[in-house]
GROMACS .gro file of N, CA and C in nm:
model
  504
    1MET      N    1  -0.475  -1.634   0.969
    1MET     CA    2  -0.416  -1.634   0.835
    1MET      C    3  -0.517  -1.574   0.737
    2PRO      N    4  -0.479  -1.468   0.665
    2PRO     CA    5  -0.572  -1.405   0.571
    2PRO      C    6  -0.608  -1.499   0.455
    3SER      N    7  -0.730  -1.482   0.408
    3SER     CA    8  -0.774  -1.559   0.292
    3SER      C    9  -0.698  -1.514   0.169
    4ASP      N   10  -0.680  -1.605   0.074
    4ASP     CA   11  -0.612  -1.571  -0.050
    4ASP      C   12  -0.704  -1.492  -0.144
    5VAL      N   13  -0.835  -1.510  -0.129
    5VAL     CA   14  -0.931  -1.442  -0.216
    5VAL      C   15  -1.007  -1.336  -0.136
    6VAL      N   16  -1.015  -1.217  -0.195
    6VAL     CA   17  -1.087  -1.105  -0.134
    6VAL      C   18  -1.196  -1.061  -0.231
    7ARG      N   19  -1.316  -1.047  -0.181
    7ARG     CA   20  -1.424  -0.993  -0.264
    7ARG      C   21  -1.422  -0.841  -0.248
    8VAL      N   22  -1.412  -0.772  -0.360
    8VAL     CA   23  -1.407  -0.625  -0.364
    8VAL      C   24  -1.545  -0.576  -0.406
    9ILE      N   25  -1.609  -0.497  -0.319
    9ILE     CA   26  -1.744  -0.448  -0.347
    9ILE      C   27  -1.743  -0.295  -0.341
   10TYR      N   28  -1.769  -0.234  -0.455
   10TYR     CA   29  -1.788  -0.089  -0.462
   10TYR      C   30  -1.938  -0.063  -0.478
   11ARG      N   31  -1.989   0.031  -0.404
   11ARG     CA   32  -2.126   0.078  -0.421
   11ARG      C   33  -2.120   0.228  -0.443
   12LYS      N   34  -2.229   0.282  -0.493
   12LYS     CA   35  -2.243   0.427  -0.501
   12LYS      C   36  -2.298   0.476  -0.367
   13TYR      N   37  -2.301   0.606  -0.347
   13TYR     CA   38  -2.341   0.662  -0.218
   13TYR      C   39  -2.484   0.626  -0.180
   14ASP      N   40  -2.570   0.606  -0.278
   14ASP     CA   41  -2.710   0.569  -0.250
   14ASP      C   42  -2.726   0.419  -0.222
   15GLY      N   43  -2.616   0.345  -0.225
   15GLY     CA   44  -2.619   0.202  -0.198
   15GLY      C   45  -2.630   0.115  -0.322
   16SER      N   46  -2.648   0.175  -0.438
   16SER     CA   47  -2.661   0.096  -0.561
   16SER      C   48  -2.528   0.031  -0.598
   17ALA      N   49  -2.538  -0.082  -0.668
   17ALA     CA   50  -2.421  -0.159  -0.708
   17ALA      C   51  -2.336  -0.079  -0.808
   18HIS      N   52  -2.207  -0.089  -0.792
   18HIS     CA   53  -2.116  -0.025  -0.887
   18HIS      C   54  -2.022  -0.130  -0.947
   19ARG      N   55  -1.936  -0.191  -0.865
   19ARG     CA   56  -1.846  -0.297  -0.910
   19ARG      C   57  -1.836  -0.404  -0.802
   20ASP      N   58  -1.813  -0.527  -0.845
   20ASP     CA   59  -1.804  -0.639  -0.752
   20ASP      C   60  -1.720  -0.747  -0.821
   21TYR      N   61  -1.607  -0.784  -0.761
   21TYR     CA   62  -1.522  -0.885  -0.823
   21TYR      C   63  -1.432  -0.951  -0.719
   22PRO      N   64  -1.389  -1.073  -0.747
   22PRO     CA   65  -1.291  -1.138  -0.660
   22PRO      C   66  -1.150  -1.095  -0.701
   23ALA      N   67  -1.063  -1.089  -0.602
   23ALA     CA   68  -0.923  -1.055  -0.627
   23ALA      C   69  -0.836  -1.144  -0.538
   24ARG      N   70  -0.714  -1.164  -0.581
   24ARG     CA   71  -0.620  -1.244  -0.502
   24ARG      C   72  -0.535  -1.152  -0.416
   25ARG      N   73  -0.529  -1.182  -0.287
   25ARG     CA   74  -0.445  -1.104  -0.196
   25ARG      C   75  -0.299  -1.132  -0.230
   26LEU      N   76  -0.227  -1.028  -0.269
   26LEU     CA   77  -0.086  -1.042  -0.305
   26LEU      C   78   0.005  -1.012  -0.188
   27ALA      N   79  -0.028  -0.905  -0.115
   27ALA     CA   80   0.058  -0.863  -0.004
   27ALA      C   81  -0.014  -0.755   0.077
   28GLU      N   82   0.042  -0.729   0.192
   28GLU     CA   83  -0.001  -0.616   0.273
   28GLU      C   84   0.126  -0.550   0.323
   29ASP      N   85   0.135  -0.418   0.307
   29ASP     CA   86   0.252  -0.346   0.352
   29ASP      C   87   0.210  -0.212   0.411
   30ASP      N   88   0.305  -0.123   0.431
   30ASP     CA   89   0.272   0.006   0.491
   30ASP      C   90   0.184   0.092   0.401
   31LEU      N   91   0.171   0.058   0.274
   31LEU     CA   92   0.086   0.133   0.181
   31LEU      C   93  -0.059   0.084   0.183
   32GLY      N   94  -0.080  -0.042   0.222
   32GLY     CA   95  -0.214  -0.097   0.226
   32GLY      C   96  -0.215  -0.242   0.181
   33VAL      N   97  -0.329  -0.287   0.128
   33VAL     CA   98  -0.345  -0.424   0.081
   33VAL      C   99  -0.341  -0.424  -0.070
   34TRP      N  100  -0.253  -0.509  -0.126
   34TRP     CA  101  -0.236  -0.523  -0.271
   34TRP      C  102  -0.315  -0.644  -0.317
   35LEU      N  103  -0.403  -0.623  -0.416
   35LEU     CA  104  -0.490  -0.728  -0.467
   35LEU      C  105  -0.467  -0.743  -0.618
   36GLY      N  106  -0.459  -0.866  -0.665
   36GLY     CA  107  -0.439  -0.892  -0.806
   36GLY      C  108  -0.564  -0.945  -0.872
   37VAL      N  109  -0.593  -0.894  -0.990
   37VAL     CA  110  -0.710  -0.937  -1.068
   37VAL      C  111  -0.662  -0.979  -1.206
   38PRO      N  112  -0.653  -1.111  -1.231
   38PRO     CA  113  -0.607  -1.157  -1.362
   38PRO      C  114  -0.712  -1.141  -1.471
   39ALA      N  115  -0.668  -1.136  -1.595
   39ALA     CA  116  -0.761  -1.135  -1.708
   39ALA      C  117  -0.848  -1.260  -1.698
   40GLY      N  118  -0.973  -1.246  -1.739
   40GLY     CA  119  -1.068  -1.357  -1.733
   40GLY      C  120  -1.148  -1.362  -1.605
   41THR      N  121  -1.118  -1.273  -1.510
   41THR     CA  122  -1.192  -1.271  -1.384
   41THR      C  123  -1.336  -1.226  -1.410
   42GLU      N  124  -1.430  -1.304  -1.363
   42GLU     CA  125  -1.572  -1.267  -1.376
   42GLU      C  126  -1.603  -1.160  -1.273
   43SER      N  127  -1.675  -1.058  -1.316
   43SER     CA  128  -1.707  -0.945  -1.230
   43SER      C  129  -1.847  -0.895  -1.260
   44VAL      N  130  -1.889  -0.799  -1.181
   44VAL     CA  131  -2.016  -0.732  -1.205
   44VAL      C  132  -1.985  -0.582  -1.212
   45TYR      N  133  -2.033  -0.517  -1.316
   45TYR     CA  134  -2.009  -0.375  -1.336
   45TYR      C  135  -2.144  -0.308  -1.360
   46HIS      N  136  -2.180  -0.214  -1.272
   46HIS     CA  137  -2.311  -0.148  -1.278
   46HIS      C  138  -2.425  -0.250  -1.283
   47GLY      N  139  -2.411  -0.356  -1.204
   47GLY     CA  140  -2.517  -0.455  -1.194
   47GLY      C  141  -2.521  -0.557  -1.306
   48ARG      N  142  -2.428  -0.550  -1.400
   48ARG     CA  143  -2.428  -0.643  -1.515
   48ARG      C  144  -2.304  -0.731  -1.511
   49PRO      N  145  -2.321  -0.859  -1.546
   49PRO     CA  146  -2.204  -0.948  -1.552
   49PRO      C  147  -2.102  -0.898  -1.654
   50SER      N  148  -1.977  -0.917  -1.619
   50SER     CA  149  -1.867  -0.872  -1.704
   50SER      C  150  -1.749  -0.966  -1.683
   51VAL      N  151  -1.653  -0.958  -1.771
   51VAL     CA  152  -1.529  -1.034  -1.757
   51VAL      C  153  -1.413  -0.937  -1.779
   52GLU      N  154  -1.320  -0.937  -1.686
   52GLU     CA  155  -1.203  -0.848  -1.698
   52GLU      C  156  -1.117  -0.894  -1.816
   53GLN      N  157  -1.096  -0.806  -1.911
   53GLN     CA  158  -1.017  -0.838  -2.030
   53GLN      C  159  -0.868  -0.815  -2.008
   54ILE      N  160  -0.836  -0.720  -1.921
   54ILE     CA  161  -0.697  -0.683  -1.896
   54ILE      C  162  -0.672  -0.697  -1.746
   55PRO      N  163  -0.564  -0.762  -1.705
   55PRO     CA  164  -0.537  -0.778  -1.562
   55PRO      C  165  -0.503  -0.643  -1.498
   56PHE      N  166  -0.513  -0.637  -1.367
   56PHE     CA  167  -0.473  -0.516  -1.296
   56PHE      C  168  -0.443  -0.550  -1.151
   57VAL      N  169  -0.380  -0.456  -1.084
   57VAL     CA  170  -0.354  -0.466  -0.941
   57VAL      C  171  -0.427  -0.350  -0.874
   58LEU      N  172  -0.494  -0.380  -0.764
   58LEU     CA  173  -0.565  -0.279  -0.687
   58LEU      C  174  -0.496  -0.261  -0.553
   59LEU      N  175  -0.467  -0.137  -0.517
   59LEU     CA  176  -0.416  -0.105  -0.385
   59LEU      C  177  -0.529  -0.044  -0.304
   60VAL      N  178  -0.559  -0.106  -0.191
   60VAL     CA  179  -0.659  -0.054  -0.099
   60VAL      C  180  -0.583   0.001   0.022
   61PRO      N  181  -0.570   0.134   0.032
   61PRO     CA  182  -0.496   0.191   0.145
   61PRO      C  183  -0.574   0.171   0.276
   62ARG      N  184  -0.502   0.174   0.385
   62ARG     CA  185  -0.566   0.152   0.515
   62ARG      C  186  -0.665   0.261   0.552
   63HIS      N  187  -0.630   0.386   0.528
   63HIS     CA  188  -0.714   0.496   0.574
   63HIS      C  189  -0.746   0.598   0.466
   64GLY      N  190  -0.695   0.580   0.347
   64GLY     CA  191  -0.712   0.680   0.242
   64GLY      C  192  -0.852   0.683   0.185
   65TRP      N  193  -0.887   0.795   0.127
   65TRP     CA  194  -1.015   0.816   0.060
   65TRP      C  195  -0.998   0.790  -0.089
   66TRP      N  196  -0.934   0.679  -0.125
   66TRP     CA  197  -0.909   0.644  -0.264
   66TRP      C  198  -0.867   0.497  -0.272
   67THR      N  199  -0.872   0.444  -0.392
   67THR     CA  200  -0.807   0.317  -0.424
   67THR      C  201  -0.728   0.340  -0.552
   68GLY      N  202  -0.623   0.261  -0.570
   68GLY     CA  203  -0.539   0.277  -0.689
   68GLY      C  204  -0.541   0.150  -0.772
   69MET      N  205  -0.573   0.165  -0.900
   69MET     CA  206  -0.571   0.054  -0.994
   69MET      C  207  -0.452   0.075  -1.086
   70PHE      N  208  -0.364  -0.025  -1.093
   70PHE     CA  209  -0.241  -0.018  -1.171
   70PHE      C  210  -0.255  -0.114  -1.288
   71ASN      N  211  -0.238  -0.062  -1.408
   71ASN     CA  212  -0.271  -0.134  -1.530
   71ASN      C  213  -0.152  -0.154  -1.623
   72PRO      N  214  -0.147  -0.271  -1.690
   72PRO     CA  215  -0.046  -0.292  -1.793
   72PRO      C  216  -0.098  -0.241  -1.928
   73PRO      N  217  -0.011  -0.231  -2.029
   73PRO     CA  218  -0.061  -0.206  -2.164
   73PRO      C  219  -0.150  -0.324  -2.204
   74PRO      N  220  -0.247  -0.306  -2.286
   74PRO     CA  221  -0.273  -0.191  -2.371
   74PRO      C  222  -0.363  -0.084  -2.308
   75ARG      N  223  -0.396  -0.097  -2.179
   75ARG     CA  224  -0.480   0.009  -2.118
   75ARG      C  225  -0.409   0.142  -2.129
   76THR      N  226  -0.484   0.245  -2.166
   76THR     CA  227  -0.425   0.377  -2.183
   76THR      C  228  -0.399   0.445  -2.049
   77SER      N  229  -0.469   0.403  -1.944
   77SER     CA  230  -0.443   0.458  -1.811
   77SER      C  231  -0.345   0.366  -1.739
   78GLU      N  232  -0.228   0.420  -1.708
   78GLU     CA  233  -0.129   0.344  -1.633
   78GLU      C  234  -0.174   0.329  -1.488
   79VAL      N  235  -0.228   0.438  -1.432
   79VAL     CA  236  -0.280   0.439  -1.296
   79VAL      C  237  -0.417   0.505  -1.299
   80TYR      N  238  -0.514   0.441  -1.232
   80TYR     CA  239  -0.651   0.493  -1.227
   80TYR      C  240  -0.694   0.487  -1.082
   81CYS      N  241  -0.712   0.603  -1.021
   81CYS     CA  242  -0.752   0.610  -0.881
   81CYS      C  243  -0.897   0.653  -0.868
   82ASP      N  244  -0.974   0.572  -0.798
   82ASP     CA  245  -1.111   0.608  -0.764
   82ASP      C  246  -1.109   0.680  -0.630
   83ILE      N  247  -1.176   0.792  -0.623
   83ILE     CA  248  -1.199   0.856  -0.494
   83ILE      C  249  -1.314   0.778  -0.429
   84ALA      N  250  -1.289   0.730  -0.310
   84ALA     CA  251  -1.386   0.644  -0.242
   84ALA      C  252  -1.372   0.662  -0.091
   85THR      N  253  -1.476   0.623  -0.020
   85THR     CA  254  -1.466   0.625   0.125
   85THR      C  255  -1.357   0.528   0.169
   86PRO      N  256  -1.302   0.548   0.289
   86PRO     CA  257  -1.204   0.451   0.338
   86PRO      C  258  -1.263   0.310   0.341
   87ALA      N  259  -1.177   0.214   0.315
   87ALA     CA  260  -1.219   0.074   0.308
   87ALA      C  261  -1.279   0.028   0.440
   88ARG      N  262  -1.386  -0.048   0.428
   88ARG     CA  263  -1.446  -0.115   0.544
   88ARG      C  264  -1.432  -0.265   0.520
   89TRP      N  265  -1.352  -0.327   0.603
   89TRP     CA  266  -1.324  -0.470   0.586
   89TRP      C  267  -1.424  -0.551   0.666
   90GLU      N  268  -1.472  -0.655   0.603
   90GLU     CA  269  -1.558  -0.754   0.667
   90GLU      C  270  -1.471  -0.879   0.681
   91GLY      N  271  -1.411  -0.896   0.797
   91GLY     CA  272  -1.311  -1.001   0.813
   91GLY      C  273  -1.194  -0.973   0.722
   92GLU      N  274  -1.133  -1.078   0.671
   92GLU     CA  275  -1.022  -1.066   0.577
   92GLU      C  276  -1.067  -1.092   0.433
   93GLU      N  277  -1.193  -1.133   0.416
   93GLU     CA  278  -1.239  -1.184   0.287
   93GLU      C  279  -1.317  -1.085   0.201
   94THR      N  280  -1.365  -0.974   0.259
   94THR     CA  281  -1.447  -0.880   0.183
   94THR      C  282  -1.409  -0.738   0.219
   95VAL      N  283  -1.395  -0.654   0.117
   95VAL     CA  284  -1.371  -0.511   0.141
   95VAL      C  285  -1.482  -0.433   0.073
   96HIS      N  286  -1.541  -0.340   0.148
   96HIS     CA  287  -1.650  -0.254   0.100
   96HIS      C  288  -1.598  -0.112   0.083
   97LEU      N  289  -1.634  -0.051  -0.032
   97LEU     CA  290  -1.595   0.086  -0.061
   97LEU      C  291  -1.715   0.157  -0.123
   98VAL      N  292  -1.724   0.287  -0.099
   98VAL     CA  293  -1.827   0.368  -0.162
   98VAL      C  294  -1.758   0.460  -0.261
   99ASP      N  295  -1.787   0.440  -0.389
   99ASP     CA  296  -1.728   0.520  -0.497
   99ASP      C  297  -1.789   0.660  -0.494
  100LEU      N  298  -1.704   0.761  -0.488
  100LEU     CA  299  -1.751   0.900  -0.481
  100LEU      C  300  -1.730   0.975  -0.612
  101ASP      N  301  -1.730   0.901  -0.721
  101ASP     CA  302  -1.738   0.956  -0.856
  101ASP      C  303  -1.607   1.013  -0.911
  102LEU      N  304  -1.537   1.093  -0.835
  102LEU     CA  305  -1.414   1.155  -0.886
  102LEU      C  306  -1.308   1.049  -0.911
  103ASP      N  307  -1.230   1.069  -1.016
  103ASP     CA  308  -1.121   0.979  -1.051
  103ASP      C  309  -0.999   1.063  -1.086
  104VAL      N  310  -0.882   1.013  -1.049
  104VAL     CA  311  -0.756   1.076  -1.088
  104VAL      C  312  -0.679   0.971  -1.168
  105VAL      N  313  -0.640   1.009  -1.289
  105VAL     CA  314  -0.583   0.915  -1.385
  105VAL      C  315  -0.450   0.966  -1.438
  106ARG      N  316  -0.353   0.873  -1.451
  106ARG     CA  317  -0.229   0.907  -1.520
  106ARG      C  318  -0.225   0.828  -1.651
  107ARG      N  319  -0.212   0.900  -1.762
  107ARG     CA  320  -0.209   0.840  -1.895
  107ARG      C  321  -0.072   0.778  -1.922
  108ARG      N  322  -0.073   0.661  -1.981
  108ARG     CA  323   0.049   0.586  -2.006
  108ARG      C  324   0.145   0.657  -2.101
  109GLU      N  325   0.096   0.698  -2.216
  109GLU     CA  326   0.183   0.752  -2.321
  109GLU      C  327   0.241   0.888  -2.289
  110THR      N  328   0.160   0.974  -2.226
  110THR     CA  329   0.202   1.112  -2.205
  110THR      C  330   0.242   1.144  -2.061
  111GLY      N  331   0.199   1.060  -1.966
  111GLY     CA  332   0.222   1.091  -1.826
  111GLY      C  333   0.127   1.197  -1.772
  112LEU      N  334   0.035   1.243  -1.857
  112LEU     CA  335  -0.062   1.344  -1.815
  112LEU      C  336  -0.146   1.292  -1.699
  113VAL      N  337  -0.162   1.374  -1.595
  113VAL     CA  338  -0.245   1.340  -1.480
  113VAL      C  339  -0.368   1.430  -1.487
  114GLU      N  340  -0.486   1.367  -1.479
  114GLU     CA  341  -0.609   1.443  -1.493
  114GLU      C  342  -0.713   1.402  -1.390
  115LEU      N  343  -0.794   1.499  -1.353
  115LEU     CA  344  -0.910   1.477  -1.265
  115LEU      C  345  -1.031   1.456  -1.355
  116ARG      N  346  -1.105   1.349  -1.330
  116ARG     CA  347  -1.219   1.316  -1.415
  116ARG      C  348  -1.347   1.310  -1.333
  117ASP      N  349  -1.458   1.327  -1.402
  117ASP     CA  350  -1.594   1.308  -1.349
  117ASP      C  351  -1.635   1.409  -1.243
  118GLU      N  352  -1.586   1.532  -1.255
  118GLU     CA  353  -1.630   1.637  -1.163
  118GLU      C  354  -1.779   1.665  -1.178
  119ASP      N  355  -1.831   1.653  -1.301
  119ASP     CA  356  -1.974   1.675  -1.325
  119ASP      C  357  -2.058   1.569  -1.255
  120GLU      N  358  -2.015   1.444  -1.261
  120GLU     CA  359  -2.086   1.335  -1.193
  120GLU      C  360  -2.082   1.355  -1.041
  121PHE      N  361  -1.967   1.399  -0.989
  121PHE     CA  362  -1.954   1.427  -0.847
  121PHE      C  363  -2.052   1.535  -0.804
  122ALA      N  364  -2.060   1.643  -0.880
  122ALA     CA  365  -2.151   1.753  -0.847
  122ALA      C  366  -2.297   1.707  -0.853
  123GLU      N  367  -2.330   1.629  -0.956
  123GLU     CA  368  -2.467   1.579  -0.971
  123GLU      C  369  -2.506   1.488  -0.854
  124HIS      N  370  -2.419   1.393  -0.822
  124HIS     CA  371  -2.449   1.299  -0.714
  124HIS      C  372  -2.443   1.367  -0.577
  125ARG      N  373  -2.356   1.464  -0.563
  125ARG     CA  374  -2.349   1.540  -0.437
  125ARG      C  375  -2.484   1.605  -0.408
  126ALA      N  376  -2.545   1.663  -0.510
  126ALA     CA  377  -2.675   1.727  -0.493
  126ALA      C  378  -2.786   1.622  -0.476
  127ARG      N  379  -2.786   1.521  -0.562
  127ARG     CA  380  -2.894   1.420  -0.560
  127ARG      C  381  -2.896   1.342  -0.429
  128TRP      N  382  -2.777   1.302  -0.380
  128TRP     CA  383  -2.771   1.213  -0.263
  128TRP      C  384  -2.726   1.285  -0.137
  129SER      N  385  -2.715   1.416  -0.143
  129SER     CA  386  -2.682   1.498  -0.026
  129SER      C  387  -2.555   1.453   0.045
  130TYR      N  388  -2.445   1.450  -0.031
  130TYR     CA  389  -2.317   1.417   0.033
  130TYR      C  390  -2.294   1.515   0.149
  131PRO      N  391  -2.263   1.463   0.266
  131PRO     CA  392  -2.231   1.553   0.378
  131PRO      C  393  -2.106   1.636   0.347
  132ASP      N  394  -2.097   1.753   0.409
  132ASP     CA  395  -1.984   1.843   0.385
  132ASP      C  396  -1.850   1.777   0.414
  133ASP      N  397  -1.842   1.694   0.520
  133ASP     CA  398  -1.714   1.631   0.552
  133ASP      C  399  -1.675   1.529   0.445
  134VAL      N  400  -1.771   1.460   0.384
  134VAL     CA  401  -1.743   1.366   0.276
  134VAL      C  402  -1.691   1.442   0.154
  135VAL      N  403  -1.755   1.553   0.123
  135VAL     CA  404  -1.712   1.636   0.010
  135VAL      C  405  -1.569   1.686   0.033
  136ALA      N  406  -1.541   1.734   0.153
  136ALA     CA  407  -1.408   1.786   0.184
  136ALA      C  408  -1.302   1.677   0.173
  137GLU      N  409  -1.331   1.558   0.226
  137GLU     CA  410  -1.234   1.447   0.219
  137GLU      C  411  -1.212   1.403   0.074
  138ALA      N  412  -1.319   1.395  -0.005
  138ALA     CA  413  -1.307   1.354  -0.145
  138ALA      C  414  -1.224   1.455  -0.223
  139GLN      N  415  -1.251   1.582  -0.204
  139GLN     CA  416  -1.176   1.684  -0.276
  139GLN      C  417  -1.030   1.689  -0.232
  140ALA      N  418  -1.004   1.669  -0.103
  140ALA     CA  419  -0.866   1.667  -0.053
  140ALA      C  420  -0.789   1.548  -0.111
  141ALA      N  421  -0.854   1.432  -0.117
  141ALA     CA  422  -0.790   1.314  -0.174
  141ALA      C  423  -0.758   1.336  -0.321
  142ALA      N  424  -0.850   1.397  -0.395
  142ALA     CA  425  -0.827   1.424  -0.537
  142ALA      C  426  -0.708   1.520  -0.554
  143ARG      N  427  -0.701   1.624  -0.473
  143ARG     CA  428  -0.589   1.719  -0.482
  143ARG      C  429  -0.456   1.649  -0.454
  144TRP      N  430  -0.454   1.566  -0.349
  144TRP     CA  431  -0.331   1.495  -0.314
  144TRP      C  432  -0.289   1.402  -0.427
  145LEU      N  433  -0.384   1.327  -0.482
  145LEU     CA  434  -0.353   1.234  -0.590
  145LEU      C  435  -0.304   1.306  -0.715
  146LEU      N  436  -0.360   1.421  -0.746
  146LEU     CA  437  -0.313   1.497  -0.862
  146LEU      C  438  -0.164   1.527  -0.852
  147GLY      N  439  -0.118   1.559  -0.733
  147GLY     CA  440   0.024   1.583  -0.712
  147GLY      C  441   0.105   1.454  -0.709
  148ALA      N  442   0.056   1.356  -0.634
  148ALA     CA  443   0.130   1.232  -0.611
  148ALA      C  444   0.150   1.151  -0.739
  149LEU      N  445   0.052   1.150  -0.827
  149LEU     CA  446   0.067   1.075  -0.951
  149LEU      C  447   0.167   1.142  -1.046
  150GLY      N  448   0.192   1.268  -1.025
  150GLY     CA  449   0.282   1.341  -1.113
  150GLY      C  450   0.423   1.359  -1.061
  151ASP      N  451   0.444   1.342  -0.929
  151ASP     CA  452   0.575   1.378  -0.875
  151ASP      C  453   0.661   1.261  -0.827
  152GLY      N  454   0.619   1.140  -0.853
  152GLY     CA  455   0.702   1.026  -0.814
  152GLY      C  456   0.676   0.973  -0.674
  153THR      N  457   0.570   1.020  -0.611
  153THR     CA  458   0.533   0.968  -0.480
  153THR      C  459   0.496   0.821  -0.494
  154GLU      N  460   0.544   0.738  -0.403
  154GLU     CA  461   0.502   0.598  -0.401
  154GLU      C  462   0.363   0.590  -0.339
  155PRO      N  463   0.283   0.500  -0.387
  155PRO     CA  464   0.314   0.382  -0.466
  155PRO      C  465   0.305   0.404  -0.617
  156PHE      N  466   0.296   0.530  -0.659
  156PHE     CA  467   0.265   0.560  -0.799
  156PHE      C  468   0.388   0.566  -0.890
  157ALA      N  469   0.506   0.556  -0.834
  157ALA     CA  470   0.627   0.562  -0.916
  157ALA      C  471   0.667   0.423  -0.966
  158THR      N  472   0.713   0.337  -0.876
  158THR     CA  473   0.763   0.206  -0.919
  158THR      C  474   0.717   0.090  -0.832
  159SER      N  475   0.678   0.113  -0.708
  159SER     CA  476   0.653   0.002  -0.616
  159SER      C  477   0.541  -0.091  -0.662
  160TYR      N  478   0.449  -0.041  -0.741
  160TYR     CA  479   0.338  -0.125  -0.788
  160TYR      C  480   0.383  -0.228  -0.893
  161ARG      N  481   0.494  -0.203  -0.959
  161ARG     CA  482   0.535  -0.288  -1.071
  161ARG      C  483   0.560  -0.433  -1.031
  162LYS      N  484   0.616  -0.454  -0.913
  162LYS     CA  485   0.643  -0.593  -0.871
  162LYS      C  486   0.513  -0.670  -0.851
  163TRP      N  487   0.407  -0.601  -0.807
  163TRP     CA  488   0.278  -0.668  -0.787
  163TRP      C  489   0.208  -0.690  -0.922
  164LEU      N  490   0.218  -0.594  -1.009
  164LEU     CA  491   0.155  -0.606  -1.141
  164LEU      C  492   0.218  -0.722  -1.219
  165ALA      N  493   0.346  -0.743  -1.201
  165ALA     CA  494   0.415  -0.853  -1.270
  165ALA      C  495   0.358  -0.990  -1.232
  166LEU      N  496   0.294  -0.999  -1.117
  166LEU     CA  497   0.237  -1.126  -1.072
  166LEU      C  498   0.104  -1.160  -1.139
  167VAL      N  499   0.040  -1.062  -1.204
  167VAL     CA  500  -0.091  -1.089  -1.265
  167VAL      C  501  -0.092  -1.076  -1.416
  168VAL      N  502   0.016  -1.029  -1.476
  168VAL     CA  503   0.017  -1.016  -1.623
  168VAL      C  504   0.072  -1.142  -1.690
   0.00000   0.00000   0.00000
């Protein structure tokens, strides 16, 4: 029986801390594992204590090079996808991801889909010597997400809404 609480740990490619927070396992389906993070959740962001002000739902796909964060208003990003290495699960209670800097975001008000942090990706690629296959997978995931967030591909159209309703 899976644990109700999952610790989500993102690191950067050099192993440094990026994000770390507990989430509630909402469901698992053909898209991946759905995790809920209510407002008030204590977290760590870039090594510093933080508290989540706005709830969100995180989708951790089984094999994808990304994670999807689905947000309610007043967040300006309706969907925020981090390009990351595929999830590495430690039992059912902890998921490890390596953030690869690139982000694909869909804006709430306009529906605009944008690729962010290409400069950070290039800088870290050089500094930490991202292998060519990691670069290729990250760029392919970003290209796919740019299309999927704009064309109604699930889970980015409506399927996330039922999970988000459980944490708002």
